[in-house]
Amino acid sequence: MTDYVLEIRLQSPLTSAAGEGRVGLVDRDVAFDDLGLPILPGRRLKGLWRDAYRDVADAWQQCGENAISASQIFGDSGQSPGDGDASIRVGNAELKDASSLKQWLKYLQHRNQETNEQKLNADDVVQYYASVRTQTAIDRRTGSAKEDTLRLTRTLRSDLIFWAPIYFTESPDDALENALALGAAALRHMGTARTRGLGKVRCCLLKLDPHGKKHDLTPDLKENKLPSIIRPASSPSTRVSVGHSSAGSRSSLEIPTHLLRYRLKLNAAAVIPGLDGDPNTVVTRQDIPGSHILGVAAWHYLKQGDRSAADPAFRNAFLDGGLRFLTAYPEAIDTDQRMVPIPHSIRKFKDTENLLDLVEQEPGKDPIKRLDQRYARMSEGLLETQSVKTERNYHHARASNDRRIGRALGAEVEDGGALFTYEAIQSAQTFQGAILGSEGDLINLKTWLQDVKTVSIGRSRSAQYGTTELEWIDDVPRELSGLVEWDGFETQQTPSTCDKSLIITTLSPLLTVSKNGHPNACFPKEELAEVLGLNVSELTLSSSYTRTELIGGYHSHLRLPRQQLPAIAAGSVFVFKLAQDLTEEKLLQLEYDGLGIRKAEGYGRVATNRQGSLNLQGKEEPLDDPKKASVPTVPGVDISSDVSELLQGVVRARCVGEMQRYAREIAGDLAKRNRIPSNALLGRLRLFLRQNTPEESLERLRKPAKDQLTNVRIDASEFDTGLPNQLTLFDLFKNAWTQPDLLTKSLITNYVEDLNLTDVCDQEVSEAMIETLVNNYSAELCTGFLDYLLTTLRRGERT
């Protein structure tokens, strides 16, 4: 974990809206992860922190001091770590003890595939940390609620503590620490409805030592000292272009001889912008292009010592195409194999879902369709697919002219901000790629990046997105042999050279230009013929199965978008008839080198004659099928106090739900028999609930009122309590006040046993949990039950 965290303590309920709701349950929901644990999105924290610090900096200006600018710390739109402006990256804030909770929740929420049961579900966890509030609009003329204005809002309960990781692009000095600490202290409210009692928080910047001990860096303001937030003057940073040539000329690039594989594990969601979507939606790619890895490597090179873009080593590796950074595709969840794009010639029958490869066989009259997945591992007779999980997050840019406006005003207002959506690759997914080049260049690259463990990729990586763990799979570069894209096709080690045919399968987008140098999404037959030593007339295209796409990008060093180029999409298949058989050496050379332009960024990767002998049979086999998911291991630690408290909260919530169901049955039965007590008596009983000894007031009721309770009998046989099966309404109230454990003990015991904790802890733990719940919460549960019963009875009489 990072050495610095922003601690947020909730001093009132908070609604950190997720931008969406659940139909029929809640209109405005808060942000949760897949396990049900609440999170505070990093982009919002960064924006709020920035605004709070700007108020601090303005105060320093009033005192005649010049503080570090907010842009220098938090960056501006279009900036990114490494531009010399933004100094920090802010991650999502999670519960302080989220790491230990996640271990247990992953186990407890695992669904048994045989019984289709699970001990907990995410909604149980959500209900423990949050509650639902109702609100409506009031008509000022009548004083009553307006029609169709009832809204349900979920709010996090107060007293929760969140930690947001803070990453620095460089080691922070005292001035930067003081500035961030003061900005954190000034951050007092967040979320929606801040003017209505919600969202009060206390924030501070903490520094953790290696043992996890925290130190609050918030300066002591009681001594009337102004801690320095003035950074010494330094020479302005010079923007260095790290662009690279298009590598369009074949003679300008040497054919790579070695391979160095890497693995990227997403510690946070990542936005890899594509060119789809609408103006208010950023749609992500489902892979990590080589250009992103190239940029990361170049940036880390320039950050070391006195190195610059003028170094011959830098120019050779990053500008002249000495290294080729291949696209990182999903890694198979069952092995460390890299998936490849599914060829577009592979389809499936609509009726049977059986697979066929149009390169090998005709479909006949039966209708066929494309596959839903994008990536697969292929071997003879088998196609194993795997999906990339994505998520959508809602954000808003505030009105820029007035800091007092904490929301977007809409596009119709000048500089009024906007609402927008980011689609992102979910965290905890693993991607695998490789870098090609000479052995010496690859050894140098690994030396430059030997201390780099965490990198940032994609858009908005200074807050919430893009934090990624980098791992080298190969200790040393290995010589290229067989197929470059190493494990996608498992049919053969070398391409087939017979039958006077050539099947080209693109393994990444293919960028080409026409004879006049214009972008053109057409297959480069002339270039292919040159590589194979053939005349263009000897290449006859017999069939093709293709798609096209637009390739864009962004020049971070220039803060300008790249030219959008049409490309042949990955997975396109071209079948050629030849006048002669090809040698294995020529085919391997084509696979090692690729086709088209911008090969240094991983474009133009191809496989030759790897199709044609797949002999696909049956249906696709999803590697990520939930039914194949392995059972999570039991955490090797005792149940912590936080986990125990959460489980107790889940049991209490389930008891409340069951007791409310019983109250509704009682009210419904009494309404059918027309035996509901009068409103006056129901009101008096509600007053008794607020007294210390309500049973005494119940006994002092006069006979007419008491008869309304004693003459009404209810059936308790279906409700698991220690009470008689038949009892009066008077006895129900009396026993609930005098012996609440009679109503709750059996119910609590059943729900604790449903958790089935015996496989993770001793029976004594479950018994202790039951005893704690009965002793500490029976009275509270019974009071809530009676209050809900009185409300339901009154509503039933009014109806």
mmCIF file with all atom_site columns, C-alpha atoms in Angstrom, residues 44 47-49 51 189-190 194 396-403 405-409 415-418 420:
data_model
loop_
_atom_site.group_PDB
_atom_site.id
_atom_site.type_symbol
_atom_site.label_atom_id
_atom_site.label_alt_id
_atom_site.label_comp_id
_atom_site.label_asym_id
_atom_site.label_entity_id
_atom_site.label_seq_id
_atom_site.pdbx_PDB_ins_code
_atom_site.Cartn_x
_atom_site.Cartn_y
_atom_site.Cartn_z
_atom_site.occupancy
_atom_site.B_iso_or_equiv
_atom_site.pdbx_formal_charge
_atom_site.auth_seq_id
_atom_site.auth_comp_id
_atom_site.auth_asym_id
_atom_site.auth_atom_id
_atom_site.pdbx_PDB_model_num
ATOM 1  C CA . ARG A 1 44  ? -14.792 13.130 -6.653  1.00 0.00 ? 44  ARG A CA 1
ATOM 2  C CA . GLY A 1 47  ? -12.146 17.477 -7.119  1.00 0.00 ? 47  GLY A CA 1
ATOM 3  C CA . LEU A 1 48  ? -13.390 18.220 -3.594  1.00 0.00 ? 48  LEU A CA 1
ATOM 4  C CA . TRP A 1 49  ? -9.856  18.222 -2.217  1.00 0.00 ? 49  TRP A CA 1
ATOM 5  C CA . ASP A 1 51  ? -11.616 23.022 -4.200  1.00 0.00 ? 51  ASP A CA 1
ATOM 6  C CA . HIS A 1 189 ? -18.551 18.226 3.294   1.00 0.00 ? 189 HIS A CA 1
ATOM 7  C CA . MET A 1 190 ? -19.051 15.900 0.352   1.00 0.00 ? 190 MET A CA 1
ATOM 8  C CA . ARG A 1 194 ? -24.889 18.817 1.892   1.00 0.00 ? 194 ARG A CA 1
ATOM 9  C CA . HIS A 1 396 ? -19.713 15.535 -13.684 1.00 0.00 ? 396 HIS A CA 1
ATOM 10 C CA . ALA A 1 397 ? -17.568 18.557 -14.414 1.00 0.00 ? 397 ALA A CA 1
ATOM 11 C CA . ARG A 1 398 ? -18.598 21.483 -12.239 1.00 0.00 ? 398 ARG A CA 1
ATOM 12 C CA . ALA A 1 399 ? -19.364 24.967 -13.416 1.00 0.00 ? 399 ALA A CA 1
ATOM 13 C CA . SER A 1 400 ? -15.951 26.552 -13.888 1.00 0.00 ? 400 SER A CA 1
ATOM 14 C CA . ASN A 1 401 ? -16.771 30.222 -13.310 1.00 0.00 ? 401 ASN A CA 1
ATOM 15 C CA . ASP A 1 402 ? -18.218 30.019 -9.806  1.00 0.00 ? 402 ASP A CA 1
ATOM 16 C CA . ARG A 1 403 ? -16.670 27.676 -7.234  1.00 0.00 ? 403 ARG A CA 1
ATOM 17 C CA . ILE A 1 405 ? -21.714 25.958 -7.513  1.00 0.00 ? 405 ILE A CA 1
ATOM 18 C CA . GLY A 1 406 ? -20.948 22.356 -6.673  1.00 0.00 ? 406 GLY A CA 1
ATOM 19 C CA . ARG A 1 407 ? -22.635 20.737 -9.637  1.00 0.00 ? 407 ARG A CA 1
ATOM 20 C CA . ALA A 1 408 ? -22.938 20.796 -13.397 1.00 0.00 ? 408 ALA A CA 1
ATOM 21 C CA . LEU A 1 409 ? -25.400 23.351 -14.764 1.00 0.00 ? 409 LEU A CA 1
ATOM 22 C CA . ASP A 1 415 ? -18.822 27.020 -18.807 1.00 0.00 ? 415 ASP A CA 1
ATOM 23 C CA . GLY A 1 416 ? -21.602 25.300 -16.895 1.00 0.00 ? 416 GLY A CA 1
ATOM 24 C CA . GLY A 1 417 ? -19.929 21.909 -16.690 1.00 0.00 ? 417 GLY A CA 1
ATOM 25 C CA . ALA A 1 418 ? -21.369 18.666 -17.973 1.00 0.00 ? 418 ALA A CA 1
ATOM 26 C CA . PHE A 1 420 ? -20.485 12.389 -18.595 1.00 0.00 ? 420 PHE A CA 1
#
